[in-house]
Protein backbone atom coordinates (compact mmCIF):
# COMPACT_ATOMS: atom_id res chain seq x y z
CA MET A 1 7.33 17.61 -4.48
CA SER A 2 5.54 15.52 -7.08
CA LYS A 3 1.93 14.44 -6.83
CA LEU A 4 0.94 10.91 -5.92
CA PRO A 5 -0.32 8.84 -8.84
CA ALA A 6 -3.94 7.74 -8.95
CA ILE A 7 -3.93 3.99 -8.33
CA THR A 8 -6.43 1.32 -7.38
CA ALA A 9 -6.22 -0.85 -4.28
CA GLU A 10 -5.34 -3.86 -6.44
CA LYS A 11 -2.31 -2.04 -7.86
CA LEU A 12 -1.26 -0.86 -4.39
CA ILE A 13 -1.47 -4.44 -3.13
CA LYS A 14 0.91 -5.56 -5.89
CA ILE A 15 3.30 -2.76 -4.91
CA LEU A 16 3.18 -3.73 -1.23
CA GLU A 17 3.82 -7.37 -2.10
CA LYS A 18 6.85 -6.35 -4.21
CA ASP A 19 8.10 -4.45 -1.15
CA GLY A 20 7.82 -7.53 1.08
CA PHE A 21 4.37 -7.23 2.65
CA THR A 22 2.33 -10.41 3.03
CA PHE A 23 -1.43 -10.90 3.20
CA ILE A 24 -2.59 -11.91 6.67
CA ARG A 25 -6.38 -11.60 6.69
CA GLN A 26 -9.48 -9.93 5.30
CA LYS A 27 -12.42 -8.39 7.10
CA GLY A 28 -15.22 -7.08 4.94
CA SER A 29 -13.80 -4.90 2.18
CA HIS A 30 -10.42 -4.44 3.90
CA ARG A 31 -7.37 -6.63 3.36
CA PHE A 32 -4.58 -6.56 5.91
CA TYR A 33 -0.91 -6.83 4.97
CA GLU A 34 2.06 -7.21 7.30
CA LYS A 35 5.81 -6.66 7.19
CA ILE A 36 8.50 -6.58 9.87
CA ILE A 37 10.21 -3.16 9.76
CA ASP A 38 13.02 -2.39 12.22
CA GLY A 39 12.03 -5.38 14.35
CA GLU A 40 8.39 -4.33 14.63
CA SER A 41 5.34 -5.75 12.90
CA VAL A 42 3.63 -3.18 10.66
CA VAL A 43 0.05 -4.07 9.70
CA ILE A 44 -1.62 -2.05 6.97
CA PRO A 45 -5.34 -2.20 6.14
CA ILE A 46 -6.14 -1.67 2.45
CA PRO A 47 -9.71 -0.70 1.53
CA VAL A 48 -10.57 -2.75 -1.56
CA HIS A 49 -13.45 -1.34 -3.58
CA HIS A 50 -13.69 -2.87 -7.03
CA ARG A 51 -11.75 -0.81 -9.61
CA ARG A 52 -12.03 2.45 -7.70
CA GLU A 53 -8.97 4.60 -7.22
CA LEU A 54 -7.82 5.23 -3.68
CA LYS A 55 -8.26 8.73 -2.31
CA LYS A 56 -4.99 10.69 -2.26
CA GLU A 57 -5.16 11.08 1.53
CA THR A 58 -5.70 7.35 2.02
CA LEU A 59 -2.79 6.49 -0.28
CA HIS A 60 -0.56 9.03 1.49
CA HIS A 61 -1.31 7.55 4.95
CA ILE A 62 -0.78 3.97 3.74
CA LEU A 63 2.58 4.85 2.16
CA LYS A 64 3.66 6.73 5.29
CA LYS A 65 2.80 3.78 7.55
CA ALA A 66 4.53 1.37 5.13
CA GLN A 67 7.59 3.67 5.04
CA ILE A 68 7.50 3.86 1.24
CA SER A 69 8.73 7.15 -0.22
CA ARG A 70 7.36 8.68 -3.41
CA GLU A 71 10.59 7.76 -5.19
CA ARG A 72 10.32 4.16 -3.99
CA LEU A 73 6.67 4.09 -5.12
CA LYS A 74 7.68 5.24 -8.61
CA PHE A 75 10.37 2.55 -8.71
CA LEU A 76 7.97 -0.19 -7.61
CA LEU A 77 5.42 0.97 -10.20
CA SER A 78 8.04 0.70 -12.93
CA ILE A 79 9.03 -2.94 -12.24
């Protein structure tokens, strides 16, 4: 199993938008993105701290909730 890449919140937001998530609101330093997956609304909070990389655990939980595999993440990073 390969390691997750170190990415910033801004880069993750671009990846989520490529995967169909849309911005719905912001509260403090967190932006919330939404997508309908299997008929259910999935809302994901993204902690946005200027130019700081996300912690690996945080990135892992966000990708799991968004149902984005490591392979899909690599693909979305490449386009």
